[in-house]
Structure formats: structure tokens, C-alpha cells
PDB file of C-alpha atoms in Angstrom:
ATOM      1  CA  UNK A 599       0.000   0.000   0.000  1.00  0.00           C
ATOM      2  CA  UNK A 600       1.356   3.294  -1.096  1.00  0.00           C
ATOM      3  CA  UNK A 601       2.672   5.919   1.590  1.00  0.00           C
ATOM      4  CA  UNK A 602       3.407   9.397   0.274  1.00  0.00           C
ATOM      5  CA  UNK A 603       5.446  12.231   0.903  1.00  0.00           C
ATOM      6  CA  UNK A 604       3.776  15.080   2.859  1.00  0.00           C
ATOM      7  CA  UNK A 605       4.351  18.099   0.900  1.00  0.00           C
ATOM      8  CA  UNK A 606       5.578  21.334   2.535  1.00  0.00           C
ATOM      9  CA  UNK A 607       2.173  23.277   2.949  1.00  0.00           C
ATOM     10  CA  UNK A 608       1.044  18.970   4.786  1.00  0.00           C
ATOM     11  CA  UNK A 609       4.460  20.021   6.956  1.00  0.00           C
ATOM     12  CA  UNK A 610       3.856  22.954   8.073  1.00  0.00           C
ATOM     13  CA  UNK A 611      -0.116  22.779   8.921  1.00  0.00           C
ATOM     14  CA  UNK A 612       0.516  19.620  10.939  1.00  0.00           C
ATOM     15  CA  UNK A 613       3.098  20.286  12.986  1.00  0.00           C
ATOM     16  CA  UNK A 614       0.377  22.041  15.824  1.00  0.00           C
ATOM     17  CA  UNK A 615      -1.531  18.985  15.635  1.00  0.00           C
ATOM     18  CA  UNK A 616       1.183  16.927  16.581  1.00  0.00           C
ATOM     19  CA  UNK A 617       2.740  19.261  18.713  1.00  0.00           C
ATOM     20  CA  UNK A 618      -0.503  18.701  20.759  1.00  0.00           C
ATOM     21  CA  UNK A 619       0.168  15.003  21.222  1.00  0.00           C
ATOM     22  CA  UNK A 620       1.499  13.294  24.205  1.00  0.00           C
ATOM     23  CA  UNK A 621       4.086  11.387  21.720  1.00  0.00           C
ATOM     24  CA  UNK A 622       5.728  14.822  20.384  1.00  0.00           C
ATOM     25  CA  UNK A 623       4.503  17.359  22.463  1.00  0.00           C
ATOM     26  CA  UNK A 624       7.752  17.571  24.497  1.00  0.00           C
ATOM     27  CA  UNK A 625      10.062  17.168  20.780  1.00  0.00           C
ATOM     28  CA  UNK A 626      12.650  20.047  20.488  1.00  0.00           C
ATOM     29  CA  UNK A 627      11.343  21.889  16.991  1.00  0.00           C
ATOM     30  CA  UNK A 628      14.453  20.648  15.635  1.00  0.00           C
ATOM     31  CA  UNK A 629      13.549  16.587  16.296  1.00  0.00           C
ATOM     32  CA  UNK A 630       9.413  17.441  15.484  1.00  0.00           C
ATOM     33  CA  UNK A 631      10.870  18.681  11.898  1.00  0.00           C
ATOM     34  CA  UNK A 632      12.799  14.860  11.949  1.00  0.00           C
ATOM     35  CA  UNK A 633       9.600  13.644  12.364  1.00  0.00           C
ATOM     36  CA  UNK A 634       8.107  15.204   9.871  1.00  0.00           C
ATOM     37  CA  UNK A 635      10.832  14.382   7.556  1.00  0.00           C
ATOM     38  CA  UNK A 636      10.169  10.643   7.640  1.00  0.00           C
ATOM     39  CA  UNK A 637       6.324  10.617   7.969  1.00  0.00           C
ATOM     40  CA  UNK A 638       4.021   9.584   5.523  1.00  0.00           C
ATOM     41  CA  UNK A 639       0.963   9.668   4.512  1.00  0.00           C
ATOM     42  CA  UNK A 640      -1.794   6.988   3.355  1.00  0.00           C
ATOM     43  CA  UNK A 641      -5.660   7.012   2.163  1.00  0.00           C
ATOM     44  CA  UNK A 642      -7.256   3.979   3.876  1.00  0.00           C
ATOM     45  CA  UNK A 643     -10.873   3.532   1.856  1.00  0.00           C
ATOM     46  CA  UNK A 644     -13.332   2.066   3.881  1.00  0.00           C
ATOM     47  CA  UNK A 645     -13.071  -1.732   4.596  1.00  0.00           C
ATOM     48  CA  UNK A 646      -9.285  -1.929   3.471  1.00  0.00           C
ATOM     49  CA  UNK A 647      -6.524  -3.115   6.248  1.00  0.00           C
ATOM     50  CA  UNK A 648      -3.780  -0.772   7.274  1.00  0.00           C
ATOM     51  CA  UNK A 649      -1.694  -3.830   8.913  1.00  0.00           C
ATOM     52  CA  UNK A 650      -2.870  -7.429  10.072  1.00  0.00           C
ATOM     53  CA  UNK A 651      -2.349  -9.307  13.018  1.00  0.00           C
ATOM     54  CA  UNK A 652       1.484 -10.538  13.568  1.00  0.00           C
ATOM     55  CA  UNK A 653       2.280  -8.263  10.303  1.00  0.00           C
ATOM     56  CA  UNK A 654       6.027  -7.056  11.399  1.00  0.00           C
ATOM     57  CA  UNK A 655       5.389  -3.911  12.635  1.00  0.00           C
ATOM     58  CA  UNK A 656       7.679  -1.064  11.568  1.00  0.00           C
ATOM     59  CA  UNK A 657       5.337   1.769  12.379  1.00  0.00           C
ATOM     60  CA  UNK A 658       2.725   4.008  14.713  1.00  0.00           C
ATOM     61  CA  UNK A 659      -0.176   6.178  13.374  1.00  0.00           C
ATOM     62  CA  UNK A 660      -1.889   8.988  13.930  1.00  0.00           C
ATOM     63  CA  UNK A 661      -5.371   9.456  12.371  1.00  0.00           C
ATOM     64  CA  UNK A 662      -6.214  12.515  10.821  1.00  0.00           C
ATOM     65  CA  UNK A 663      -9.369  11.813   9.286  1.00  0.00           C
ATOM     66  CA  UNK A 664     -11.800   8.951   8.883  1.00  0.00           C
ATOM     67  CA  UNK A 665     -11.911   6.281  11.482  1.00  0.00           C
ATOM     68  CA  UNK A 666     -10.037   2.675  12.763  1.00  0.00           C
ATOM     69  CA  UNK A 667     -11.261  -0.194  14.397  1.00  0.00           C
ATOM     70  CA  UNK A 668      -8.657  -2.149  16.449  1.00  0.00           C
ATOM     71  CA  UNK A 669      -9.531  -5.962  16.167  1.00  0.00           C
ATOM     72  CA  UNK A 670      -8.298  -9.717  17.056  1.00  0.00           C
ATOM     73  CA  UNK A 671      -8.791 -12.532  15.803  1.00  0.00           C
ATOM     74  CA  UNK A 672     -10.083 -15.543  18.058  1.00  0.00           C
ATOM     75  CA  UNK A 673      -8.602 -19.052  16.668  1.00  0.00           C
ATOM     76  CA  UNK A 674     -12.053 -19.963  15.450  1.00  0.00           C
ATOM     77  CA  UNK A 675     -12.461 -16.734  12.966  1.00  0.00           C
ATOM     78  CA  UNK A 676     -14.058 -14.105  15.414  1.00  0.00           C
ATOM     79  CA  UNK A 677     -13.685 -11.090  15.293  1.00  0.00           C
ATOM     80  CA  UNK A 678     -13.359  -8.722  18.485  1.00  0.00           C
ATOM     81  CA  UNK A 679     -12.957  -4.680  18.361  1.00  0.00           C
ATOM     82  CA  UNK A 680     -10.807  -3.429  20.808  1.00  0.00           C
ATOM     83  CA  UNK A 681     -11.171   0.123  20.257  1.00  0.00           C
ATOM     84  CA  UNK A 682     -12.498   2.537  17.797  1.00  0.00           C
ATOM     85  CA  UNK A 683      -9.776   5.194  16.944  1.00  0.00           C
ATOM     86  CA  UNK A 684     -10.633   8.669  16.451  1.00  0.00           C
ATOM     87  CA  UNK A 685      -8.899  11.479  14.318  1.00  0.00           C
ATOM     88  CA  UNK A 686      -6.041  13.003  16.319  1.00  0.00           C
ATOM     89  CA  UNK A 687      -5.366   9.769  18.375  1.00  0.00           C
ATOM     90  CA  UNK A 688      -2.447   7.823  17.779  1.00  0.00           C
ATOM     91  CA  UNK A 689      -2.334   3.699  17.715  1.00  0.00           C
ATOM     92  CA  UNK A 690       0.272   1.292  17.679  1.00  0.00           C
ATOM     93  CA  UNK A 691       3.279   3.091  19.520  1.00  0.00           C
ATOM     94  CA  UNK A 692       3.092   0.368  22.043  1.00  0.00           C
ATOM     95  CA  UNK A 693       5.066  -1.672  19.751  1.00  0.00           C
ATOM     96  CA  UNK A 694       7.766   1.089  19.804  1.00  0.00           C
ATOM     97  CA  UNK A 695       8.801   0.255  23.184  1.00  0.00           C
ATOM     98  CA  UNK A 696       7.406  -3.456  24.007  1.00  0.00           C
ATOM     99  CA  UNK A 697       9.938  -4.741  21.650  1.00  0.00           C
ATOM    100  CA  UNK A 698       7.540  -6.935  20.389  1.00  0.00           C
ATOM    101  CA  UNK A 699       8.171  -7.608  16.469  1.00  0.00           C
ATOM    102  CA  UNK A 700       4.788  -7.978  15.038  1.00  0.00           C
ATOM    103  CA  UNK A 701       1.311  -5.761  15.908  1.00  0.00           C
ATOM    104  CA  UNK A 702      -1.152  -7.818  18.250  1.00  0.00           C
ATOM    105  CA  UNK A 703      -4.562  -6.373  16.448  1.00  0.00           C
ATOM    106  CA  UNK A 704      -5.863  -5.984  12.495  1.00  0.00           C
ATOM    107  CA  UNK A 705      -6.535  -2.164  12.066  1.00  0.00           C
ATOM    108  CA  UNK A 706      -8.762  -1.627   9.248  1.00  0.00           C
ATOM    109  CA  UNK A 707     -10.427   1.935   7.987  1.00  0.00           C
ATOM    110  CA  UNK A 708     -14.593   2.027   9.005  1.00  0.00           C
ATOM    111  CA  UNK A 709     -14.752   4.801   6.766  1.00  0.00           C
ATOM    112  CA  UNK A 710     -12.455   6.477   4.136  1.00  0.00           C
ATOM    113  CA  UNK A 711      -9.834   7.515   6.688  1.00  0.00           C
ATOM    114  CA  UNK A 712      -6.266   9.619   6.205  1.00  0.00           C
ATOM    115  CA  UNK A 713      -3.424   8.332   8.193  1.00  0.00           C
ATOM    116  CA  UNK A 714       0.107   9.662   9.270  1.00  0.00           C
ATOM    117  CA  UNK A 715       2.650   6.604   9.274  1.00  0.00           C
ATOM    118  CA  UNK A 716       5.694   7.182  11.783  1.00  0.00           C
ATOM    119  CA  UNK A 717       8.841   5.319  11.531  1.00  0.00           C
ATOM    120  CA  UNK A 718       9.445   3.739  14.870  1.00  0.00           C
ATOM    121  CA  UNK A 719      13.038   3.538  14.241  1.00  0.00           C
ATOM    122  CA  UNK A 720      13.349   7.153  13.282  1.00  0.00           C
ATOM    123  CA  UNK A 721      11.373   8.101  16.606  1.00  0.00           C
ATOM    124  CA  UNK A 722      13.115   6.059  19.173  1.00  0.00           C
ATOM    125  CA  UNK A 723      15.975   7.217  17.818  1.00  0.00           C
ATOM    126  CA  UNK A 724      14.980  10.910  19.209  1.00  0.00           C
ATOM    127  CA  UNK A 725      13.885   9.445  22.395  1.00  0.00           C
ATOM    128  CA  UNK A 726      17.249   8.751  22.984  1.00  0.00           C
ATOM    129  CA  UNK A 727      18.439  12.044  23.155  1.00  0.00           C
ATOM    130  CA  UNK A 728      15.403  13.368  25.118  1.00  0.00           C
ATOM    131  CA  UNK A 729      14.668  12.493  28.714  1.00  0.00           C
ATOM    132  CA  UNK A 730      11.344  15.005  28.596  1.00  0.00           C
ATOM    133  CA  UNK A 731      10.195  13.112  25.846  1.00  0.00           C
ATOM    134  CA  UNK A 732      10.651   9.829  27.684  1.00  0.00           C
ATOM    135  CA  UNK A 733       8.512  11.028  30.590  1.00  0.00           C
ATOM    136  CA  UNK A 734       5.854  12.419  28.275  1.00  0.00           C
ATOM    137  CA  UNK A 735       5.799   9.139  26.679  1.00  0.00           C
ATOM    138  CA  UNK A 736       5.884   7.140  30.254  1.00  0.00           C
ATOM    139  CA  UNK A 737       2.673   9.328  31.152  1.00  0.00           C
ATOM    140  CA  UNK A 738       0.660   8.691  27.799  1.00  0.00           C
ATOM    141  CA  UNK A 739       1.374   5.141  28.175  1.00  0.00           C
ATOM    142  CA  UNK A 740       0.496   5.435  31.941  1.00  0.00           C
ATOM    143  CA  UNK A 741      -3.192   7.029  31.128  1.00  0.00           C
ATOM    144  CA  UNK A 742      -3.673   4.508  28.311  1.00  0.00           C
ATOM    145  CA  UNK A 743      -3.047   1.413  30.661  1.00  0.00           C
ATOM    146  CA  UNK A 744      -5.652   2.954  33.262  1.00  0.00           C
ATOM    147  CA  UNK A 745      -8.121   3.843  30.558  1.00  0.00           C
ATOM    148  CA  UNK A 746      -7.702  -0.269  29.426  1.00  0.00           C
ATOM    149  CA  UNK A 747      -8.126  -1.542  33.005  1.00  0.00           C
ATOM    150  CA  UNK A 748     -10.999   0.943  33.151  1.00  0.00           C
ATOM    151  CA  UNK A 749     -12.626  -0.880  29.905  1.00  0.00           C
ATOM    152  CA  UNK A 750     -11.713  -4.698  31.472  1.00  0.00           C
ATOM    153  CA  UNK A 751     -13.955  -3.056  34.460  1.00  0.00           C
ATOM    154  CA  UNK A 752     -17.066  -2.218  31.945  1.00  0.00           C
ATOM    155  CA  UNK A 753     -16.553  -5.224  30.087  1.00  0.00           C
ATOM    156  CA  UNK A 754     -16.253  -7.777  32.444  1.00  0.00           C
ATOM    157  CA  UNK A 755     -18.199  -6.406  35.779  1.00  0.00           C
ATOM    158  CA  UNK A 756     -21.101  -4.640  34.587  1.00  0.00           C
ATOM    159  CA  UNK A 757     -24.124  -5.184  32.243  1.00  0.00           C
ATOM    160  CA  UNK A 758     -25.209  -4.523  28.547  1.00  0.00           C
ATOM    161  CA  UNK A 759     -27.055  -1.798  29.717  1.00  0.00           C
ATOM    162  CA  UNK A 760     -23.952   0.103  31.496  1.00  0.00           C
ATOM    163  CA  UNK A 761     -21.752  -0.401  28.702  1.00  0.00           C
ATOM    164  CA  UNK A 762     -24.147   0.938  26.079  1.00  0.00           C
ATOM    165  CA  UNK A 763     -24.591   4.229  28.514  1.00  0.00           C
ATOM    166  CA  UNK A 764     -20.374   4.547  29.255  1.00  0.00           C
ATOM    167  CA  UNK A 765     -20.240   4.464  24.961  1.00  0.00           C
ATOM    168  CA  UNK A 766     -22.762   7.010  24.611  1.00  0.00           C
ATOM    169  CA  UNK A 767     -20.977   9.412  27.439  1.00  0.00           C
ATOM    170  CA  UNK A 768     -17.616   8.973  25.942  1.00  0.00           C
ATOM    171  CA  UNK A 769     -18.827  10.772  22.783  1.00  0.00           C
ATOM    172  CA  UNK A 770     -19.686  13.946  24.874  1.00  0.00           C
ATOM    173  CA  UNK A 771     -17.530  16.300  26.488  1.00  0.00           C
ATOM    174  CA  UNK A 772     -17.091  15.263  30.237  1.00  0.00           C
ATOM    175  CA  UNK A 773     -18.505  18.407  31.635  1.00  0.00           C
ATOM    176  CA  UNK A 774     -21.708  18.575  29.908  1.00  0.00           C
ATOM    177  CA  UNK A 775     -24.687  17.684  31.362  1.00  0.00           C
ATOM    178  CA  UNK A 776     -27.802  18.694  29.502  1.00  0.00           C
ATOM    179  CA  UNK A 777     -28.612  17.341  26.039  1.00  0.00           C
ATOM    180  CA  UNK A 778     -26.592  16.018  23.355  1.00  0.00           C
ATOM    181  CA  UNK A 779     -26.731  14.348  19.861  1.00  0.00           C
ATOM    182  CA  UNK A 780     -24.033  12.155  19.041  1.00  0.00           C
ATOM    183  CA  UNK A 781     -23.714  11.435  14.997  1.00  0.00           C
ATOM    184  CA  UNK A 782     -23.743   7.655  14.410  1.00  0.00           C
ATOM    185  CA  UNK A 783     -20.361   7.516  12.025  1.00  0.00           C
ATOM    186  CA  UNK A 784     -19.831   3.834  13.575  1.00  0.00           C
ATOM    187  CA  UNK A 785     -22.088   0.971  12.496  1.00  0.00           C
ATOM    188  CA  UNK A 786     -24.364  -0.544  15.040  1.00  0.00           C
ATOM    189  CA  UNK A 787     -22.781  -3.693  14.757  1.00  0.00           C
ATOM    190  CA  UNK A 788     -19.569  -2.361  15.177  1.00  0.00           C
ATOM    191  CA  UNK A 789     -20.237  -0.858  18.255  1.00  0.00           C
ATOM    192  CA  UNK A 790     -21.725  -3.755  19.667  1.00  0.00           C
ATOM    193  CA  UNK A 791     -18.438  -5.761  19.035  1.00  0.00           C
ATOM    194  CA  UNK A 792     -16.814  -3.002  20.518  1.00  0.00           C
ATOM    195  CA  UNK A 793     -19.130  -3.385  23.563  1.00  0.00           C
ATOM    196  CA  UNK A 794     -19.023  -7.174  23.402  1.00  0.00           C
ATOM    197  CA  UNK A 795     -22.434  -7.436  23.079  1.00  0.00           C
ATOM    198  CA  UNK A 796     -24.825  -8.696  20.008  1.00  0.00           C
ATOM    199  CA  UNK A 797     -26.328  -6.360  18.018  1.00  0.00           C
ATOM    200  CA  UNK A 798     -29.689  -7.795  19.501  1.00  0.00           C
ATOM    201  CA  UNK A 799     -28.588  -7.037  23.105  1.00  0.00           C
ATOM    202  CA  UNK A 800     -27.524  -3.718  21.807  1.00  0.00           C
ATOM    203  CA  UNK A 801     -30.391  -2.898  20.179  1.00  0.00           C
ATOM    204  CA  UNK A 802     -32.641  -4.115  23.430  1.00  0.00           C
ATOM    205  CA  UNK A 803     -30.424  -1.580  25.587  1.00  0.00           C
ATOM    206  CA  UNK A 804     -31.303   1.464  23.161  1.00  0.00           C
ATOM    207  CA  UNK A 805     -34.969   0.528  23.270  1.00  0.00           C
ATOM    208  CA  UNK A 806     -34.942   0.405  27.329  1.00  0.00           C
ATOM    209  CA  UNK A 807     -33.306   3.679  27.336  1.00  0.00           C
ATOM    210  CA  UNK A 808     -35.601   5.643  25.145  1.00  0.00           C
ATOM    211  CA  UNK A 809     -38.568   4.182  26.722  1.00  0.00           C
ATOM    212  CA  UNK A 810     -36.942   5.688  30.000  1.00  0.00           C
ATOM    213  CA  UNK A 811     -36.876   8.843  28.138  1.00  0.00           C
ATOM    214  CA  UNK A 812     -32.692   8.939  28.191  1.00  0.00           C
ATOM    215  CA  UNK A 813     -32.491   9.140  24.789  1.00  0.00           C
ATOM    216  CA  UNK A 814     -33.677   9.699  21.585  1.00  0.00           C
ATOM    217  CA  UNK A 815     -33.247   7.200  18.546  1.00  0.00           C
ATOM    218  CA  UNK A 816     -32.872   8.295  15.043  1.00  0.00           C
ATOM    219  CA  UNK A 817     -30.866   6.793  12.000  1.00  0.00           C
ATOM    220  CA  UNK A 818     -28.520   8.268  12.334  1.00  0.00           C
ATOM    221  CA  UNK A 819     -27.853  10.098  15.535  1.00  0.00           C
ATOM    222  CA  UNK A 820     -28.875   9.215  19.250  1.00  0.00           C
ATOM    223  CA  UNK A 821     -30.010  12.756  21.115  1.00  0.00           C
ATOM    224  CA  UNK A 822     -28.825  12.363  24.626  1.00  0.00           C
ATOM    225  CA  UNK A 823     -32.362  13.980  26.446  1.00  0.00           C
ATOM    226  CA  UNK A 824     -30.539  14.582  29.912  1.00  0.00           C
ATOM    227  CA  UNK A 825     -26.745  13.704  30.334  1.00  0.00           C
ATOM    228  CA  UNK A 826     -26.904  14.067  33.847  1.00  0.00           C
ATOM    229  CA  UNK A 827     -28.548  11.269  34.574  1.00  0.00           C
ATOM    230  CA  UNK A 828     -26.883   8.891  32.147  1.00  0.00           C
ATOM    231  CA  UNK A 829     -23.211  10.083  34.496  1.00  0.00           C
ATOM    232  CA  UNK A 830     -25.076   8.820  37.357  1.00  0.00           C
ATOM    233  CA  UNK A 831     -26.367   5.514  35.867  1.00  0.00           C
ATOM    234  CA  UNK A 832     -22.721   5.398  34.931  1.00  0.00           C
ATOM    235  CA  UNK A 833     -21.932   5.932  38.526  1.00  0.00           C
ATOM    236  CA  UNK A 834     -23.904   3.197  39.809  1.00  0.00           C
ATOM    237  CA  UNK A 835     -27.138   4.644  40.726  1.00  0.00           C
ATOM    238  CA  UNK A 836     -30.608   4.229  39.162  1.00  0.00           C
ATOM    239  CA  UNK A 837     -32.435   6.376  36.751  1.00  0.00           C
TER     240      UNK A 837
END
């Protein structure tokens, strides 16, 4: 799969972006502009896979546009989403420090999606001469192994019903409280994989919550009628 060249006007119009993530945020301008240097650039179309399962990995992404789904494969075919990436998110830089030599999910484009490639090589190279950057890095990997224990939590310890309403909050900011409408970019089914739930169960847990007035239905958007109340359902008590 072809990986292009940014141009100069790509250069210079993402370097804020990046300079906003955890990965570069701490880079000297000097090592962002390596960066930049030896990132590329691909158009995922919908349904196509940016790397497989035990592919040798060589490289970490940022999305720009579009959006990934994370997935493994069980031994007899199944698929299971383990998350749902979202433009401005990077994926994969475990693999830049776990000195593993292959990627442990499939990450394939939902949608048409844009993606920055990163050599891993090129980056730990920097690290090297960077201690901030190390810590920076040590933190972002920190928050991402809390947010993962967090999801083992919802996936394992609570209901359908609780992980359909943690999904829904996630797509708001975490400071509102009144209504919402979230766009549904993400197929239904998709989600529910996500959840670990069947589409059935999924669709069982949007009925109950309309009919308790939560939330509105539509195809495609879900209007989030009082946010307040979903937090506390999400914090154990009853609506």
C-alpha cells in the first residue's frame, strides 16, 4: 500500500496537531521537523486493512481523518474490536517500546480515513536524546493502561445496559450535562463488538433507554435527552 510524501504546505499545517500530542509534544522543533521528515501519509478507503495481526510492525499512526477499528482474531475466525480510533489519536506506539516484532490487532479503515505513518526507528531514535520526551511518553502510556483496566472493568463487571450508557458518554464532552446528539459515524454492529455485546442485546439496551426517556433514537444520531442522569447511571445509581 502506497505511503506518500507530505508536501511542505502537509508540513507545516501539521506540525500544531502533533505538537498537541502526548508522543511529540515535548520534541525540540528541531527533532518534530525529523519527524516530519520521515512521515508519511496513506488514504485507507473504507473496509481496506492498514496492517494485520502478527504483520512485522515497523510503524505508529496517527489518524487525521476517517476512522479505525482495532480488532483480534479468536482461533475460530471471530472477530473482536478493541477500540475505535478517532482522528487526532495515535495507535500502535506500544510496539515502539514493548519490543515486540509484530502488531497484536488488524486495524482496518470504518470509513475512508487519512493516516500519518511514523517510523518507529526514526522516533526512538529521538527518544534517545530526550529524557522530557521519555517522561511524556511514560505518562501517555500510563493514562492509556488505566483507561484499558478501566474498559476490562465495563466489560467484564457490569451489564449490557452500562456499557451501552459509558459508549454514549464517551462521545460527549465530560462536563456537559444537559442534552446532546451524538452522529452515528460507527455501524451498530460495530459498536456492539466493541461493547461485546450482540447487536440484539444492543439494540434491546437502546430501546430500554428511550422508553426511559434517556435518549432519543434516530438513524442516524442518538439525542442524549438529559446527560446528567446517564453520568449517574454510569456511577452506579438508578435512573
Amino acid at each position: 500500500m502506497d505511503r506518500a510524501l507530505l508536501s511542505d504546505t502537509e508540513t507545516c499545517d501539521l506540525r500544531p496537531a502533533l505538537q498537541k500530542s502526548p508522543l511529540f509534544t515535548d520534541l525540540t522543533p528541531d527533532q518534530l521537523s525529523t519527524v516530519l521528515a520521515h512521515t508519511r501519509v496513506i488514504e485507507l478507503p473504507e473496509g481496506r486493512v492498514l496492517f494485520r495481526q502478527r504483520q512485522r510492525a515497523d510503524e505508529f499512526f496517527m489518524l487525521d481523518t476517517g476512522q479505525i477499528k482495532l480488532a483480534r482474531m479468536s482461533a475460530d475466525g471471530h472477530e473482536k474490536i478493541i477500540d475505535l480510533i478517532s482522528p487526532g489519536n495515535t495507535f500502535a506506539e506500544a510496539i515502539v517500546f514493548s519490543g515486540q516484532p509484530a502488531y497484536p490487532v488488524t486495524a482496518s479503515a470504518i470509513m475512508h480515513s487519512r493516516i500519518l505513518c511514523f517510523d518507529s526507528k526514526v522516533y526512538t531514535g529521538i527518544l534517545h536524546q530526550s529524557t522530557d520526551a521519555c517522561f511524556a511518553i511514560l505518562a501517555q502510556m500510563s493514562r492509556r493502561l488505566h483507561w484499558y483496566i478501566g474498559e476490562l472493568d465495563r466489560l467484564t463487571l457490569h451489564g449490557a445496559a452500562f456499557r451501552v450508557v459509558c459508549y454514549l458518554l464517551d462521545q460527549v464532552p465530560s462536563t456537559h450535562l444537559g442534552s446532546s446528539e451524538i452522529k452515528l459515524s460507527t455501524p451498530k454492529h460495530v459498536i456492539a463488538s466493541r461493547l461485546s455485546v450482540t447487536p440484539e442485546t444492543l439494540s434491546r439496551s437502546l430501546s430500554r433507554l428511550r422508553r426511559d426517556g434517556l435518549i432519543e433514537v434516530n438513524d442516524e444520531s442518538i439525542t442524549l435527552n438529559d446527560v446528567g442522569k446517564l453520568r449517574h447511571f454510569a456511577q452506579g445509581e438508578s435512573v
